[in-house]
Short mmCIF file of N, CA and C in Angstrom, two decimals:
data_model
loop_
_atom_site.label_atom_id
_atom_site.label_comp_id
_atom_site.label_asym_id
_atom_site.label_seq_id
_atom_site.Cartn_x
_atom_site.Cartn_y
_atom_site.Cartn_z
N MET B 1 79.90 111.29 154.25
CA MET B 1 80.57 110.47 155.24
C MET B 1 81.94 110.03 154.74
N ASN B 2 82.03 109.71 153.45
CA ASN B 2 83.30 109.28 152.90
C ASN B 2 84.34 110.40 152.97
N HIS B 3 83.91 111.63 152.72
CA HIS B 3 84.82 112.76 152.81
C HIS B 3 85.34 112.93 154.24
N LEU B 4 84.49 112.75 155.20
CA LEU B 4 84.89 112.83 156.60
C LEU B 4 85.92 111.76 156.94
N TYR B 5 85.68 110.54 156.47
CA TYR B 5 86.62 109.44 156.72
C TYR B 5 87.99 109.74 156.12
N GLU B 6 88.02 110.21 154.89
CA GLU B 6 89.29 110.53 154.24
C GLU B 6 90.02 111.67 154.95
N SER B 7 89.28 112.65 155.41
CA SER B 7 89.89 113.76 156.14
C SER B 7 90.52 113.28 157.44
N LEU B 8 89.80 112.45 158.17
CA LEU B 8 90.35 111.92 159.43
C LEU B 8 91.55 111.03 159.17
N ARG B 9 91.50 110.28 158.10
CA ARG B 9 92.60 109.37 157.76
C ARG B 9 93.88 110.15 157.45
N THR B 10 93.76 111.23 156.70
CA THR B 10 94.95 112.02 156.36
C THR B 10 95.44 112.84 157.55
N GLU B 11 94.53 113.31 158.39
CA GLU B 11 94.94 114.10 159.55
C GLU B 11 95.66 113.24 160.60
N SER B 12 95.29 111.98 160.71
CA SER B 12 95.90 111.12 161.72
C SER B 12 97.09 110.34 161.18
N ASN B 13 97.61 110.74 160.03
CA ASN B 13 98.69 110.01 159.38
C ASN B 13 100.07 110.54 159.76
N PHE B 14 100.17 111.45 160.69
CA PHE B 14 101.45 112.05 161.03
C PHE B 14 102.07 111.37 162.25
N THR B 15 103.38 111.31 162.24
CA THR B 15 104.15 110.79 163.36
C THR B 15 105.43 111.61 163.45
N GLU B 16 106.31 111.26 164.36
CA GLU B 16 107.57 111.99 164.51
C GLU B 16 108.75 111.06 164.33
N THR B 17 109.83 111.59 163.79
CA THR B 17 111.07 110.83 163.67
C THR B 17 111.77 110.80 165.02
N ALA B 18 112.91 110.13 165.08
CA ALA B 18 113.68 110.07 166.32
C ALA B 18 114.19 111.44 166.72
N ASN B 19 114.36 112.34 165.75
CA ASN B 19 114.84 113.69 166.03
C ASN B 19 113.72 114.68 166.29
N GLY B 20 112.47 114.23 166.25
CA GLY B 20 111.35 115.09 166.55
C GLY B 20 110.73 115.77 165.34
N ALA B 21 111.21 115.46 164.13
CA ALA B 21 110.62 116.05 162.94
C ALA B 21 109.33 115.32 162.57
N LYS B 22 108.41 116.05 161.95
CA LYS B 22 107.16 115.42 161.54
C LYS B 22 107.37 114.64 160.25
N GLU B 23 106.66 113.52 160.15
CA GLU B 23 106.69 112.71 158.93
C GLU B 23 105.36 111.99 158.79
N ASN B 24 105.09 111.49 157.59
CA ASN B 24 103.89 110.72 157.34
C ASN B 24 104.10 109.29 157.84
N GLU B 25 103.12 108.76 158.49
CA GLU B 25 103.20 107.38 158.99
C GLU B 25 102.98 106.39 157.86
N SER B 26 102.19 106.77 156.88
CA SER B 26 101.84 105.90 155.76
C SER B 26 101.73 106.73 154.50
N SER B 27 101.86 106.07 153.35
CA SER B 27 101.68 106.77 152.08
C SER B 27 100.21 106.85 151.70
N LEU B 28 99.34 106.20 152.48
CA LEU B 28 97.91 106.07 152.21
C LEU B 28 97.63 105.23 150.97
N ASN B 29 98.63 104.46 150.55
CA ASN B 29 98.50 103.51 149.46
C ASN B 29 99.07 102.20 149.97
N ALA B 30 98.24 101.19 150.16
CA ALA B 30 98.67 99.95 150.80
C ALA B 30 99.72 99.21 149.97
N CYS B 31 99.62 99.26 148.66
CA CYS B 31 100.61 98.58 147.81
C CYS B 31 101.97 99.24 147.94
N LEU B 32 102.00 100.56 147.97
CA LEU B 32 103.26 101.28 148.12
C LEU B 32 103.86 101.04 149.51
N ASP B 33 103.03 101.00 150.53
CA ASP B 33 103.53 100.70 151.88
C ASP B 33 104.13 99.31 151.94
N PHE B 34 103.48 98.33 151.31
CA PHE B 34 104.02 96.97 151.28
C PHE B 34 105.36 96.94 150.56
N PHE B 35 105.46 97.63 149.43
CA PHE B 35 106.69 97.66 148.65
C PHE B 35 107.86 98.20 149.47
N PHE B 36 107.64 99.27 150.20
CA PHE B 36 108.74 99.90 150.94
C PHE B 36 109.03 99.26 152.29
N GLN B 37 108.04 98.63 152.92
CA GLN B 37 108.24 98.14 154.28
C GLN B 37 108.38 96.64 154.40
N ALA B 38 108.04 95.87 153.38
CA ALA B 38 107.99 94.41 153.51
C ALA B 38 109.35 93.80 153.78
N ALA B 39 110.39 94.31 153.16
CA ALA B 39 111.71 93.70 153.31
C ALA B 39 112.30 93.91 154.71
N THR B 40 111.91 94.95 155.39
CA THR B 40 112.47 95.22 156.71
C THR B 40 111.51 94.93 157.85
N ALA B 41 110.27 94.59 157.52
CA ALA B 41 109.26 94.34 158.55
C ALA B 41 109.33 92.90 159.06
N SER B 42 108.73 92.67 160.20
CA SER B 42 108.61 91.30 160.70
C SER B 42 107.63 90.54 159.81
N LYS B 43 107.63 89.22 159.94
CA LYS B 43 106.73 88.41 159.11
C LYS B 43 105.28 88.79 159.31
N GLU B 44 104.89 89.01 160.56
CA GLU B 44 103.51 89.34 160.86
C GLU B 44 103.11 90.68 160.25
N LYS B 45 103.99 91.68 160.41
CA LYS B 45 103.68 93.00 159.86
C LYS B 45 103.68 92.95 158.33
N ALA B 46 104.63 92.22 157.74
CA ALA B 46 104.68 92.12 156.28
C ALA B 46 103.44 91.43 155.74
N LEU B 47 102.98 90.39 156.43
CA LEU B 47 101.78 89.69 155.98
C LEU B 47 100.55 90.60 156.12
N ASN B 48 100.50 91.38 157.18
CA ASN B 48 99.40 92.34 157.34
C ASN B 48 99.44 93.40 156.24
N LEU B 49 100.63 93.89 155.91
CA LEU B 49 100.77 94.85 154.83
C LEU B 49 100.34 94.24 153.50
N PHE B 50 100.71 92.97 153.27
CA PHE B 50 100.32 92.30 152.04
C PHE B 50 98.81 92.13 151.98
N HIS B 51 98.22 91.77 153.09
CA HIS B 51 96.76 91.61 153.13
C HIS B 51 96.06 92.91 152.77
N GLN B 52 96.53 94.01 153.32
CA GLN B 52 95.94 95.32 153.01
C GLN B 52 96.17 95.68 151.54
N ALA B 53 97.37 95.37 151.02
CA ALA B 53 97.66 95.66 149.61
C ALA B 53 96.79 94.82 148.70
N PHE B 54 96.57 93.56 149.07
CA PHE B 54 95.74 92.68 148.25
C PHE B 54 94.29 93.16 148.23
N LEU B 55 93.80 93.63 149.36
CA LEU B 55 92.44 94.16 149.41
C LEU B 55 92.31 95.42 148.56
N GLU B 56 93.37 96.22 148.52
CA GLU B 56 93.33 97.45 147.75
C GLU B 56 93.40 97.19 146.25
N ASP B 57 94.38 96.37 145.80
CA ASP B 57 94.54 96.10 144.37
C ASP B 57 95.29 94.79 144.17
N PRO B 58 94.57 93.68 143.93
CA PRO B 58 95.22 92.38 143.76
C PRO B 58 96.16 92.33 142.56
N SER B 59 95.87 93.08 141.52
CA SER B 59 96.72 93.03 140.32
C SER B 59 98.09 93.65 140.56
N ILE B 60 98.24 94.46 141.58
CA ILE B 60 99.54 95.01 141.96
C ILE B 60 100.16 94.21 143.10
N ALA B 61 99.35 93.76 144.04
CA ALA B 61 99.86 93.07 145.23
C ALA B 61 100.51 91.73 144.88
N ILE B 62 99.95 90.98 143.95
CA ILE B 62 100.51 89.67 143.62
C ILE B 62 101.90 89.80 143.00
N PRO B 63 102.11 90.67 142.00
CA PRO B 63 103.49 90.84 141.52
C PRO B 63 104.45 91.35 142.59
N LEU B 64 103.95 92.14 143.55
CA LEU B 64 104.81 92.57 144.65
C LEU B 64 105.23 91.40 145.53
N ALA B 65 104.35 90.41 145.70
CA ALA B 65 104.72 89.21 146.46
C ALA B 65 105.84 88.46 145.75
N PHE B 66 105.78 88.38 144.43
CA PHE B 66 106.86 87.75 143.67
C PHE B 66 108.14 88.57 143.78
N TRP B 67 108.02 89.90 143.79
CA TRP B 67 109.18 90.76 143.92
C TRP B 67 109.85 90.58 145.28
N VAL B 68 109.07 90.47 146.34
CA VAL B 68 109.63 90.30 147.68
C VAL B 68 110.45 89.02 147.75
N ARG B 69 109.98 87.97 147.08
CA ARG B 69 110.64 86.67 147.15
C ARG B 69 111.86 86.59 146.24
N SER B 70 111.91 87.32 145.16
CA SER B 70 112.96 87.18 144.14
C SER B 70 114.34 87.54 144.69
N PRO B 71 115.30 86.61 144.59
CA PRO B 71 116.64 86.89 145.11
C PRO B 71 117.47 87.78 144.19
N ARG B 72 117.17 87.83 142.91
CA ARG B 72 118.00 88.59 141.98
C ARG B 72 117.43 89.98 141.68
N ASN B 73 116.16 90.04 141.39
CA ASN B 73 115.55 91.31 140.98
C ASN B 73 114.63 91.91 142.04
N GLY B 74 114.63 91.35 143.21
CA GLY B 74 113.71 91.82 144.24
C GLY B 74 114.39 91.98 145.58
N ALA B 75 113.62 91.84 146.62
CA ALA B 75 114.12 92.02 147.98
C ALA B 75 114.85 90.79 148.51
N GLY B 76 114.57 89.60 147.95
CA GLY B 76 115.25 88.39 148.38
C GLY B 76 114.76 87.84 149.71
N MET B 77 113.56 88.20 150.11
CA MET B 77 113.01 87.74 151.39
C MET B 77 112.11 86.52 151.12
N ARG B 78 112.73 85.34 151.04
CA ARG B 78 111.99 84.14 150.68
C ARG B 78 110.91 83.78 151.68
N ASP B 79 111.20 83.96 152.96
CA ASP B 79 110.21 83.58 153.97
C ASP B 79 108.98 84.48 153.93
N ILE B 80 109.16 85.77 153.69
CA ILE B 80 108.01 86.66 153.59
C ILE B 80 107.24 86.37 152.31
N GLY B 81 107.94 86.13 151.23
CA GLY B 81 107.27 85.76 149.99
C GLY B 81 106.47 84.48 150.15
N ARG B 82 107.04 83.52 150.85
CA ARG B 82 106.35 82.25 151.09
C ARG B 82 105.08 82.47 151.93
N GLU B 83 105.17 83.33 152.93
CA GLU B 83 103.99 83.65 153.74
C GLU B 83 102.90 84.31 152.90
N CYS B 84 103.30 85.18 151.99
CA CYS B 84 102.32 85.82 151.11
C CYS B 84 101.65 84.79 150.21
N PHE B 85 102.43 83.85 149.68
CA PHE B 85 101.86 82.81 148.82
C PHE B 85 100.95 81.88 149.60
N GLN B 86 101.30 81.58 150.84
CA GLN B 86 100.42 80.74 151.66
C GLN B 86 99.11 81.47 151.94
N TYR B 87 99.19 82.77 152.16
CA TYR B 87 97.96 83.55 152.33
C TYR B 87 97.11 83.47 151.07
N LEU B 88 97.73 83.63 149.91
CA LEU B 88 96.99 83.57 148.66
C LEU B 88 96.36 82.20 148.44
N ALA B 89 97.11 81.14 148.76
CA ALA B 89 96.60 79.79 148.55
C ALA B 89 95.45 79.47 149.51
N SER B 90 95.50 79.99 150.72
CA SER B 90 94.47 79.67 151.71
C SER B 90 93.23 80.55 151.59
N ASN B 91 93.37 81.69 150.95
CA ASN B 91 92.25 82.62 150.82
C ASN B 91 91.43 82.23 149.60
N SER B 92 90.17 81.89 149.82
CA SER B 92 89.32 81.42 148.72
C SER B 92 89.01 82.52 147.70
N ASN B 93 89.16 83.77 148.07
CA ASN B 93 88.87 84.87 147.14
C ASN B 93 89.97 85.08 146.12
N THR B 94 91.12 84.43 146.28
CA THR B 94 92.25 84.67 145.39
C THR B 94 92.36 83.66 144.27
N ASN B 95 91.47 82.70 144.19
CA ASN B 95 91.60 81.65 143.19
C ASN B 95 91.62 82.17 141.76
N GLU B 96 90.97 83.28 141.51
CA GLU B 96 90.95 83.80 140.15
C GLU B 96 92.25 84.52 139.79
N TYR B 97 93.02 85.01 140.76
CA TYR B 97 94.24 85.76 140.49
C TYR B 97 95.50 84.89 140.56
N PHE B 98 95.56 84.01 141.53
CA PHE B 98 96.82 83.35 141.87
C PHE B 98 97.36 82.42 140.78
N PRO B 99 96.60 81.49 140.19
CA PRO B 99 97.19 80.62 139.16
C PRO B 99 97.71 81.38 137.95
N ASN B 100 97.01 82.41 137.54
CA ASN B 100 97.48 83.22 136.40
C ASN B 100 98.77 83.95 136.75
N ALA B 101 98.91 84.38 137.98
CA ALA B 101 100.10 85.10 138.39
C ALA B 101 101.32 84.19 138.39
N ILE B 102 101.16 82.94 138.79
CA ILE B 102 102.29 82.01 138.77
C ILE B 102 102.77 81.80 137.34
N ALA B 103 101.83 81.64 136.43
CA ALA B 103 102.21 81.45 135.03
C ALA B 103 102.89 82.69 134.46
N GLU B 104 102.47 83.87 134.89
CA GLU B 104 103.02 85.09 134.35
C GLU B 104 104.35 85.48 134.98
N HIS B 105 104.48 85.32 136.29
CA HIS B 105 105.66 85.83 137.02
C HIS B 105 106.65 84.76 137.42
N GLY B 106 106.34 83.49 137.25
CA GLY B 106 107.27 82.43 137.62
C GLY B 106 106.91 81.80 138.94
N ARG B 107 107.69 80.83 139.34
CA ARG B 107 107.37 80.09 140.54
C ARG B 107 107.80 80.79 141.79
#
């Protein structure tokens, strides 16, 4: 069943550009999608991308939230970074990751 799911997921991942060329809709990696799309996405879409990235790999998603917020070494999107942090603070499953990440990556 898992093989069937993966096959359907990759087959339905295609879309078209404005010029009609085929392209992948997603990289099939939630953390990579968040990294590339968060800075240009709306707050709602960015938060949804972060949620998917956090479910996939919290150890990568949390540093990406700090990267999105960072004005010097990141995307500089403070409002999206703040939304990601509010999600982390309100989600009871993140208590083991979030305090350590603040100490490691800064405020």
